[in-house]
Amino acid sequence: MERTVYIAPSILAADFSRLGEHVREAEVAGADLIHVDVMDGRFVPNISVGLPVVAALRAVTRLPLDVHLMIAEPARYVEAFAHAGADILTIHPEADVHFHRTLQQIHALGIRAGVSLNPGTSETALRYVLPLVDLVLVMTVNPGFGGQNFLPEILDKVRAVRYMLDEAKKPALLSVDGGITVGTVPLVIAAGANTLVAGSAVFGAAEGVASAIAALRVAAVGAFER
Ligand code: DX5
Ligand code: ZN
């Protein structure tokens, strides 16, 4: 089993009045990516941040910006997000009738492309776009809010995506998003995830960002060793 695990703190749970400091703290603590949740109030029932925040983050961190577009018709915005400094743009097939073409457009902009699957969406949505996918983001909650409970039934989907990627010899990141904590990390790692998105468990942790990231890493390494 591939033993590298990437930790992607989600800024959704950060203190937005101190966002730069929080992100730098995560970088120093060994975060691998910064996960930015963009919500439009249409595709998901919540509104979060957009282009100016991505551009501001670009100026304060060297880490790749892993931008999760929870927006309807994402094709309208991929160019703007690439120019704002996104390194990975992840779109939802449920939000884009032509997501194959949008993935091509993201690559044409010179950045990496991801596909995110809602809890109710089958991994078969990936089948014909696999050559275009650098990251698969399996939602382990329904998107829209931080701090929700992990859905254990989605572990089957993580296993199915791991199988598809291995069969295709596709070195895409297999990321999980929603309810990721020291308690759920062993489950998702055992199912084949290698990238952990965590909001509340990092920026909401009483023990602070650095200890929280270290604890997630220990939980992941422990799962590899089992
Ligand atoms: C949910 C977002 C997540 C969110 C996760 O719609 O996509 O990235 O920040 O939050 P936690 O880790 O608190 O479940
Ligand atoms: Zn997310």
CSV table of N, CA and C in Angstrom, one decimal, residues 48-183:
chain,number,residue,atom,x,y,z
A,48,SER,N,-19.9,30.7,0.8
A,48,SER,CA,-18.7,30.8,1.5
A,48,SER,C,-17.8,31.9,0.9
A,49,VAL,N,-16.7,31.5,0.3
A,49,VAL,CA,-15.8,32.5,-0.2
A,49,VAL,C,-15.6,32.3,-1.7
A,50,GLY,N,-14.9,33.2,-2.4
A,50,GLY,CA,-14.7,33.1,-3.8
A,50,GLY,C,-13.3,33.6,-4.2
A,51,LEU,N,-13.3,34.2,-5.4
A,51,LEU,CA,-12.1,34.6,-6.1
A,51,LEU,C,-11.1,35.5,-5.3
A,52,PRO,N,-11.6,36.5,-4.6
A,52,PRO,CA,-10.6,37.4,-3.9
A,52,PRO,C,-9.9,36.6,-2.7
A,53,VAL,N,-10.6,35.6,-2.1
A,53,VAL,CA,-10.0,34.9,-1.0
A,53,VAL,C,-8.9,34.0,-1.6
A,54,VAL,N,-9.2,33.3,-2.8
A,54,VAL,CA,-8.1,32.5,-3.4
A,54,VAL,C,-6.9,33.4,-3.7
A,55,ALA,N,-7.1,34.5,-4.3
A,55,ALA,CA,-6.0,35.4,-4.7
A,55,ALA,C,-5.2,35.8,-3.4
A,56,ALA,N,-5.9,36.1,-2.3
A,56,ALA,CA,-5.3,36.5,-1.1
A,56,ALA,C,-4.4,35.4,-0.5
A,57,LEU,N,-5.0,34.2,-0.6
A,57,LEU,CA,-4.3,33.0,0.0
A,57,LEU,C,-3.0,32.8,-0.9
A,58,ARG,N,-3.1,33.0,-2.2
A,58,ARG,CA,-2.0,32.7,-3.1
A,58,ARG,C,-0.8,33.6,-2.6
A,59,ALA,N,-1.1,34.7,-2.1
A,59,ALA,CA,0.0,35.6,-1.6
A,59,ALA,C,0.6,35.2,-0.3
A,60,VAL,N,0.0,34.4,0.5
A,60,VAL,CA,0.5,34.1,1.8
A,60,VAL,C,1.0,32.7,2.0
A,61,THR,N,0.8,31.8,1.0
A,61,THR,CA,1.3,30.4,1.2
A,61,THR,C,1.9,29.9,-0.1
A,62,ARG,N,2.9,29.0,0.0
A,62,ARG,CA,3.4,28.4,-1.1
A,62,ARG,C,2.8,27.0,-1.4
A,63,LEU,N,1.9,26.6,-0.5
A,63,LEU,CA,1.3,25.3,-0.6
A,63,LEU,C,0.3,25.4,-1.8
A,64,PRO,N,0.1,24.2,-2.5
A,64,PRO,CA,-0.9,24.2,-3.5
A,64,PRO,C,-2.3,24.5,-3.0
A,65,LEU,N,-3.0,25.3,-3.7
A,65,LEU,CA,-4.4,25.6,-3.3
A,65,LEU,C,-5.3,24.7,-4.0
A,66,ASP,N,-6.0,23.9,-3.2
A,66,ASP,CA,-6.9,22.8,-3.6
A,66,ASP,C,-8.3,23.4,-3.5
A,67,VAL,N,-8.8,23.9,-4.7
A,67,VAL,CA,-10.0,24.7,-4.6
A,67,VAL,C,-11.2,23.8,-5.0
A,68,HIS,N,-12.1,23.6,-4.1
A,68,HIS,CA,-13.3,22.7,-4.2
A,68,HIS,C,-14.5,23.6,-4.6
A,69,LEU,N,-14.9,23.5,-5.9
A,69,LEU,CA,-15.9,24.4,-6.4
A,69,LEU,C,-17.3,23.7,-6.2
A,70,MET,N,-18.0,24.1,-5.2
A,70,MET,CA,-19.4,23.7,-5.0
A,70,MET,C,-20.3,24.7,-5.5
A,71,ILE,N,-20.2,24.8,-6.8
A,71,ILE,CA,-21.0,25.9,-7.5
A,71,ILE,C,-21.6,25.3,-8.8
A,72,ALA,N,-22.8,25.9,-9.1
A,72,ALA,CA,-23.5,25.4,-10.3
A,72,ALA,C,-22.7,25.9,-11.5
A,73,GLU,N,-22.7,25.2,-12.6
A,73,GLU,CA,-22.0,25.5,-13.9
A,73,GLU,C,-20.6,26.1,-13.6
A,74,PRO,N,-19.7,25.2,-13.1
A,74,PRO,CA,-18.4,25.7,-12.7
A,74,PRO,C,-17.6,26.2,-14.0
A,75,ALA,N,-17.9,25.7,-15.1
A,75,ALA,CA,-17.2,26.1,-16.3
A,75,ALA,C,-17.1,27.6,-16.5
A,76,ARG,N,-18.1,28.3,-16.0
A,76,ARG,CA,-18.1,29.8,-16.1
A,76,ARG,C,-17.0,30.4,-15.4
A,77,TYR,N,-16.4,29.7,-14.4
A,77,TYR,CA,-15.5,30.3,-13.5
A,77,TYR,C,-14.1,29.7,-13.4
A,78,VAL,N,-13.9,28.6,-14.2
A,78,VAL,CA,-12.6,27.9,-14.0
A,78,VAL,C,-11.4,28.8,-14.4
A,79,GLU,N,-11.6,29.6,-15.5
A,79,GLU,CA,-10.5,30.5,-15.9
A,79,GLU,C,-10.1,31.5,-14.8
A,80,ALA,N,-11.2,32.1,-14.2
A,80,ALA,CA,-10.9,33.1,-13.2
A,80,ALA,C,-10.3,32.5,-12.0
A,81,PHE,N,-10.7,31.3,-11.6
A,81,PHE,CA,-10.0,30.7,-10.4
A,81,PHE,C,-8.6,30.3,-10.7
A,82,ALA,N,-8.3,29.8,-12.0
A,82,ALA,CA,-6.9,29.5,-12.3
A,82,ALA,C,-6.1,30.8,-12.2
A,83,HIS,N,-6.6,31.9,-12.7
A,83,HIS,CA,-5.8,33.1,-12.7
A,83,HIS,C,-5.7,33.7,-11.3
A,84,ALA,N,-6.6,33.4,-10.4
A,84,ALA,CA,-6.5,33.8,-9.0
A,84,ALA,C,-5.5,33.0,-8.3
A,85,GLY,N,-5.1,31.9,-8.8
A,85,GLY,CA,-4.0,31.1,-8.2
A,85,GLY,C,-4.3,29.7,-7.7
A,86,ALA,N,-5.4,29.2,-8.2
A,86,ALA,CA,-5.7,27.8,-7.8
A,86,ALA,C,-4.7,26.9,-8.5
A,87,ASP,N,-4.3,25.8,-7.8
A,87,ASP,CA,-3.4,24.8,-8.4
A,87,ASP,C,-4.2,23.6,-8.8
A,88,ILE,N,-5.3,23.3,-8.1
A,88,ILE,CA,-6.2,22.2,-8.4
A,88,ILE,C,-7.6,22.8,-8.4
A,89,LEU,N,-8.4,22.5,-9.4
A,89,LEU,CA,-9.8,22.9,-9.4
A,89,LEU,C,-10.6,21.6,-9.4
A,90,THR,N,-11.4,21.4,-8.4
A,90,THR,CA,-12.3,20.3,-8.3
A,90,THR,C,-13.7,20.7,-8.6
A,91,ILE,N,-14.3,20.0,-9.5
A,91,ILE,CA,-15.7,20.3,-9.8
A,91,ILE,C,-16.6,19.1,-9.5
A,92,HIS,N,-17.9,19.3,-9.4
A,92,HIS,CA,-18.9,18.3,-9.2
A,92,HIS,C,-19.6,17.9,-10.5
A,93,PRO,N,-19.6,16.7,-10.9
A,93,PRO,CA,-20.4,16.3,-12.1
A,93,PRO,C,-21.9,16.6,-12.0
A,94,GLU,N,-22.4,16.6,-10.8
A,94,GLU,CA,-23.8,16.9,-10.6
A,94,GLU,C,-24.1,18.3,-11.0
A,95,ALA,N,-23.1,19.2,-11.0
A,95,ALA,CA,-23.3,20.6,-11.2
A,95,ALA,C,-23.0,21.0,-12.7
A,96,ASP,N,-22.6,20.1,-13.5
A,96,ASP,CA,-22.1,20.4,-14.8
A,96,ASP,C,-22.4,19.3,-15.8
A,97,VAL,N,-23.3,19.6,-16.7
A,97,VAL,CA,-23.7,18.6,-17.7
A,97,VAL,C,-22.5,18.2,-18.5
A,98,HIS,N,-21.6,19.1,-18.8
A,98,HIS,CA,-20.5,18.9,-19.7
A,98,HIS,C,-19.2,18.8,-18.9
A,99,PHE,N,-19.2,18.1,-17.8
A,99,PHE,CA,-18.0,18.1,-16.9
A,99,PHE,C,-16.8,17.5,-17.6
A,100,HIS,N,-16.9,16.7,-18.6
A,100,HIS,CA,-15.8,16.2,-19.3
A,100,HIS,C,-15.0,17.4,-20.0
A,101,ARG,N,-15.8,18.2,-20.7
A,101,ARG,CA,-15.3,19.4,-21.3
A,101,ARG,C,-14.6,20.3,-20.3
A,102,THR,N,-15.3,20.5,-19.2
A,102,THR,CA,-14.7,21.4,-18.2
A,102,THR,C,-13.4,20.9,-17.6
A,103,LEU,N,-13.3,19.6,-17.5
A,103,LEU,CA,-12.0,19.0,-17.0
A,103,LEU,C,-10.9,19.3,-18.1
A,104,GLN,N,-11.3,19.2,-19.3
A,104,GLN,CA,-10.3,19.6,-20.4
A,104,GLN,C,-9.9,21.0,-20.3
A,105,GLN,N,-10.9,21.9,-20.0
A,105,GLN,CA,-10.6,23.3,-19.9
A,105,GLN,C,-9.7,23.6,-18.8
A,106,ILE,N,-9.9,22.9,-17.7
A,106,ILE,CA,-9.0,23.1,-16.5
A,106,ILE,C,-7.6,22.8,-16.9
A,107,HIS,N,-7.4,21.6,-17.6
A,107,HIS,CA,-6.0,21.2,-18.0
A,107,HIS,C,-5.4,22.3,-19.0
A,108,ALA,N,-6.3,22.8,-19.8
A,108,ALA,CA,-5.8,23.7,-20.8
A,108,ALA,C,-5.3,25.0,-20.1
A,109,LEU,N,-5.8,25.2,-18.9
A,109,LEU,CA,-5.3,26.4,-18.2
A,109,LEU,C,-4.0,26.1,-17.4
A,110,GLY,N,-3.5,24.9,-17.6
A,110,GLY,CA,-2.2,24.5,-17.0
A,110,GLY,C,-2.2,24.1,-15.6
A,111,ILE,N,-3.4,23.7,-15.0
A,111,ILE,CA,-3.5,23.3,-13.6
A,111,ILE,C,-4.1,21.9,-13.6
A,112,ARG,N,-4.2,21.4,-12.3
A,112,ARG,CA,-4.7,20.0,-12.1
A,112,ARG,C,-6.2,20.1,-12.0
A,113,ALA,N,-6.9,19.0,-12.3
A,113,ALA,CA,-8.3,18.9,-12.3
A,113,ALA,C,-8.8,17.8,-11.4
A,114,GLY,N,-9.8,18.1,-10.6
A,114,GLY,CA,-10.4,17.1,-9.7
A,114,GLY,C,-11.9,16.9,-10.0
A,115,VAL,N,-12.4,15.7,-9.6
A,115,VAL,CA,-13.8,15.4,-9.7
A,115,VAL,C,-14.3,15.1,-8.3
A,116,SER,N,-15.4,15.7,-7.8
A,116,SER,CA,-15.9,15.4,-6.5
A,116,SER,C,-17.2,14.7,-6.6
A,117,LEU,N,-17.4,13.7,-5.8
A,117,LEU,CA,-18.7,12.9,-5.9
A,117,LEU,C,-19.5,13.1,-4.6
A,118,ASN,N,-20.7,13.6,-4.7
A,118,ASN,CA,-21.6,13.7,-3.6
A,118,ASN,C,-21.9,12.3,-3.0
A,119,PRO,N,-22.4,12.2,-1.8
A,119,PRO,CA,-22.7,10.9,-1.2
A,119,PRO,C,-23.6,10.1,-2.1
A,120,GLY,N,-24.6,10.7,-2.8
A,120,GLY,CA,-25.5,10.0,-3.6
A,120,GLY,C,-25.1,9.7,-5.0
A,121,THR,N,-23.9,10.1,-5.3
A,121,THR,CA,-23.4,9.9,-6.7
A,121,THR,C,-22.4,8.7,-6.8
A,122,SER,N,-22.7,7.9,-7.8
A,122,SER,CA,-21.9,6.6,-7.9
A,122,SER,C,-20.5,7.0,-8.5
A,123,GLU,N,-19.5,6.1,-8.1
A,123,GLU,CA,-18.2,6.2,-8.7
A,123,GLU,C,-18.1,6.0,-10.2
A,124,THR,N,-19.2,5.4,-10.7
A,124,THR,CA,-19.2,5.2,-12.2
A,124,THR,C,-19.2,6.5,-12.9
A,125,ALA,N,-19.5,7.6,-12.3
A,125,ALA,CA,-19.4,8.9,-12.9
A,125,ALA,C,-18.0,9.2,-13.4
A,126,LEU,N,-17.0,8.5,-12.8
A,126,LEU,CA,-15.6,8.7,-13.1
A,126,LEU,C,-15.2,8.0,-14.4
A,127,ARG,N,-15.9,7.0,-14.7
A,127,ARG,CA,-15.4,6.0,-15.7
A,127,ARG,C,-14.8,6.6,-17.0
A,128,TYR,N,-15.6,7.5,-17.6
A,128,TYR,CA,-15.1,8.0,-18.9
A,128,TYR,C,-14.3,9.3,-18.8
A,129,VAL,N,-14.1,9.8,-17.6
A,129,VAL,CA,-13.2,11.0,-17.5
A,129,VAL,C,-11.9,10.6,-16.8
A,130,LEU,N,-11.7,9.4,-16.4
A,130,LEU,CA,-10.6,9.0,-15.6
A,130,LEU,C,-9.2,9.6,-16.2
A,131,PRO,N,-9.0,9.5,-17.5
A,131,PRO,CA,-7.8,10.1,-18.0
A,131,PRO,C,-7.6,11.6,-17.7
A,132,LEU,N,-8.7,12.3,-17.4
A,132,LEU,CA,-8.6,13.7,-17.2
A,132,LEU,C,-8.6,14.1,-15.7
A,133,VAL,N,-8.5,13.1,-14.8
A,133,VAL,CA,-8.6,13.3,-13.4
A,133,VAL,C,-7.3,13.2,-12.7
A,134,ASP,N,-6.9,14.3,-12.0
A,134,ASP,CA,-5.7,14.3,-11.1
A,134,ASP,C,-6.1,14.0,-9.7
A,135,LEU,N,-7.3,14.3,-9.3
A,135,LEU,CA,-7.8,14.1,-7.9
A,135,LEU,C,-9.2,13.7,-7.9
A,136,VAL,N,-9.5,12.7,-7.1
A,136,VAL,CA,-10.9,12.3,-6.9
A,136,VAL,C,-11.3,12.7,-5.4
A,137,LEU,N,-12.3,13.5,-5.3
A,137,LEU,CA,-12.7,14.0,-3.9
A,137,LEU,C,-14.0,13.3,-3.6
A,138,VAL,N,-13.9,12.3,-2.7
A,138,VAL,CA,-15.1,11.6,-2.3
A,138,VAL,C,-15.7,12.3,-1.1
A,139,MET,N,-16.9,12.8,-1.3
A,139,MET,CA,-17.6,13.5,-0.2
A,139,MET,C,-18.1,12.5,0.8
A,140,THR,N,-17.6,12.6,2.1
A,140,THR,CA,-18.1,11.7,3.1
A,140,THR,C,-19.1,12.4,4.0
A,141,VAL,N,-19.6,13.5,3.5
A,141,VAL,CA,-20.8,14.2,4.1
A,141,VAL,C,-21.5,14.8,2.9
A,142,ASN,N,-22.7,15.3,3.0
A,142,ASN,CA,-23.3,16.1,1.9
A,142,ASN,C,-22.7,17.5,2.0
A,143,PRO,N,-22.3,18.0,0.8
A,143,PRO,CA,-21.5,19.2,0.9
A,143,PRO,C,-22.4,20.4,1.2
A,144,GLY,N,-21.7,21.4,1.8
A,144,GLY,CA,-22.4,22.7,2.2
A,144,GLY,C,-22.0,23.2,3.5
A,145,PHE,N,-21.6,22.3,4.4
A,145,PHE,CA,-21.3,22.8,5.8
A,145,PHE,C,-20.2,22.0,6.4
A,146,GLY,N,-19.4,22.7,7.2
A,146,GLY,CA,-18.4,22.0,8.0
A,146,GLY,C,-19.0,21.3,9.2
A,147,GLY,N,-18.3,20.5,9.9
A,147,GLY,CA,-18.7,20.0,11.2
A,147,GLY,C,-19.8,19.0,11.2
A,148,GLN,N,-20.0,18.3,10.0
A,148,GLN,CA,-21.1,17.3,10.0
A,148,GLN,C,-20.4,15.9,10.3
A,149,ASN,N,-21.3,15.0,10.5
A,149,ASN,CA,-20.9,13.6,10.9
A,149,ASN,C,-20.6,12.8,9.6
A,150,PHE,N,-19.4,12.1,9.7
A,150,PHE,CA,-18.9,11.2,8.6
A,150,PHE,C,-20.0,10.2,8.3
A,151,LEU,N,-20.2,9.9,7.0
A,151,LEU,CA,-21.1,8.9,6.6
A,151,LEU,C,-20.4,7.6,6.3
A,152,PRO,N,-20.5,6.6,7.2
A,152,PRO,CA,-19.7,5.4,7.0
A,152,PRO,C,-20.0,4.6,5.8
A,153,GLU,N,-21.2,4.7,5.3
A,153,GLU,CA,-21.6,3.9,4.1
A,153,GLU,C,-20.8,4.3,2.9
A,154,ILE,N,-20.1,5.5,2.9
A,154,ILE,CA,-19.3,5.9,1.8
A,154,ILE,C,-18.0,5.2,1.7
A,155,LEU,N,-17.6,4.5,2.7
A,155,LEU,CA,-16.3,3.8,2.7
A,155,LEU,C,-16.3,2.8,1.5
A,156,ASP,N,-17.4,2.2,1.2
A,156,ASP,CA,-17.5,1.3,0.0
A,156,ASP,C,-17.1,2.0,-1.3
A,157,LYS,N,-17.5,3.3,-1.4
A,157,LYS,CA,-17.2,4.1,-2.6
A,157,LYS,C,-15.7,4.4,-2.6
A,158,VAL,N,-15.1,4.7,-1.4
A,158,VAL,CA,-13.7,5.0,-1.4
A,158,VAL,C,-12.9,3.7,-1.9
A,159,ARG,N,-13.4,2.6,-1.4
A,159,ARG,CA,-12.7,1.3,-1.9
A,159,ARG,C,-12.9,1.1,-3.4
A,160,ALA,N,-14.1,1.4,-3.9
A,160,ALA,CA,-14.4,1.3,-5.3
A,160,ALA,C,-13.5,2.2,-6.2
A,161,VAL,N,-13.3,3.4,-5.7
A,161,VAL,CA,-12.5,4.4,-6.4
A,161,VAL,C,-11.0,4.0,-6.4
A,162,ARG,N,-10.6,3.5,-5.2
A,162,ARG,CA,-9.2,3.0,-5.1
A,162,ARG,C,-9.0,1.9,-6.1
A,163,TYR,N,-9.9,1.0,-6.3
A,163,TYR,CA,-9.8,-0.1,-7.2
A,163,TYR,C,-9.7,0.4,-8.6
A,164,MET,N,-10.6,1.4,-9.0
A,164,MET,CA,-10.6,1.9,-10.3
A,164,MET,C,-9.3,2.6,-10.6
A,165,LEU,N,-8.7,3.4,-9.7
A,165,LEU,CA,-7.5,4.1,-9.9
A,165,LEU,C,-6.3,3.1,-10.1
A,166,ASP,N,-6.3,2.1,-9.2
A,166,ASP,CA,-5.2,1.1,-9.3
A,166,ASP,C,-5.3,0.3,-10.6
A,167,GLU,N,-6.5,-0.1,-11.0
A,167,GLU,CA,-6.7,-0.8,-12.3
A,167,GLU,C,-6.2,0.0,-13.4
A,168,ALA,N,-6.5,1.3,-13.4
A,168,ALA,CA,-6.1,2.1,-14.5
A,168,ALA,C,-4.7,2.6,-14.4
A,169,LYS,N,-4.0,2.2,-13.3
A,169,LYS,CA,-2.6,2.7,-13.0
A,169,LYS,C,-2.6,4.2,-13.1
A,170,LYS,N,-3.5,4.8,-12.4
A,170,LYS,CA,-3.7,6.2,-12.5
A,170,LYS,C,-3.3,6.8,-11.1
A,171,PRO,N,-2.2,7.6,-11.1
A,171,PRO,CA,-1.7,8.1,-9.8
A,171,PRO,C,-2.4,9.3,-9.3
A,172,ALA,N,-3.7,9.4,-9.4
A,172,ALA,CA,-4.5,10.5,-8.9
A,172,ALA,C,-4.6,10.5,-7.4
A,173,LEU,N,-4.7,11.6,-6.8
A,173,LEU,CA,-5.0,11.7,-5.4
A,173,LEU,C,-6.4,11.2,-5.1
A,174,LEU,N,-6.5,10.4,-4.0
A,174,LEU,CA,-7.9,10.0,-3.6
A,174,LEU,C,-8.1,10.7,-2.3
A,175,SER,N,-8.9,11.7,-2.4
A,175,SER,CA,-9.2,12.6,-1.2
A,175,SER,C,-10.5,12.3,-0.6
A,176,VAL,N,-10.7,12.5,0.7
A,176,VAL,CA,-12.0,12.4,1.3
A,176,VAL,C,-12.3,13.6,2.1
A,177,ASP,N,-13.5,14.0,2.1
A,177,ASP,CA,-13.9,15.3,2.6
A,177,ASP,C,-15.2,15.3,3.4
A,178,GLY,N,-15.1,15.6,4.7
A,178,GLY,CA,-16.3,15.7,5.5
A,178,GLY,C,-16.2,14.7,6.7
A,179,GLY,N,-16.2,15.3,7.9
A,179,GLY,CA,-16.2,14.5,9.1
A,179,GLY,C,-14.9,13.7,9.3
A,180,ILE,N,-13.8,14.2,8.7
A,180,ILE,CA,-12.5,13.6,8.9
A,180,ILE,C,-11.9,14.0,10.2
A,181,THR,N,-11.6,13.0,11.1
A,181,THR,CA,-11.1,13.2,12.4
A,181,THR,C,-10.1,12.1,12.7
A,182,VAL,N,-9.4,12.2,13.9
A,182,VAL,CA,-8.6,11.0,14.3
A,182,VAL,C,-9.3,9.7,14.3
A,183,GLY,N,-10.6,9.8,14.6
A,183,GLY,CA,-11.5,8.6,14.7
A,183,GLY,C,-11.8,8.0,13.3
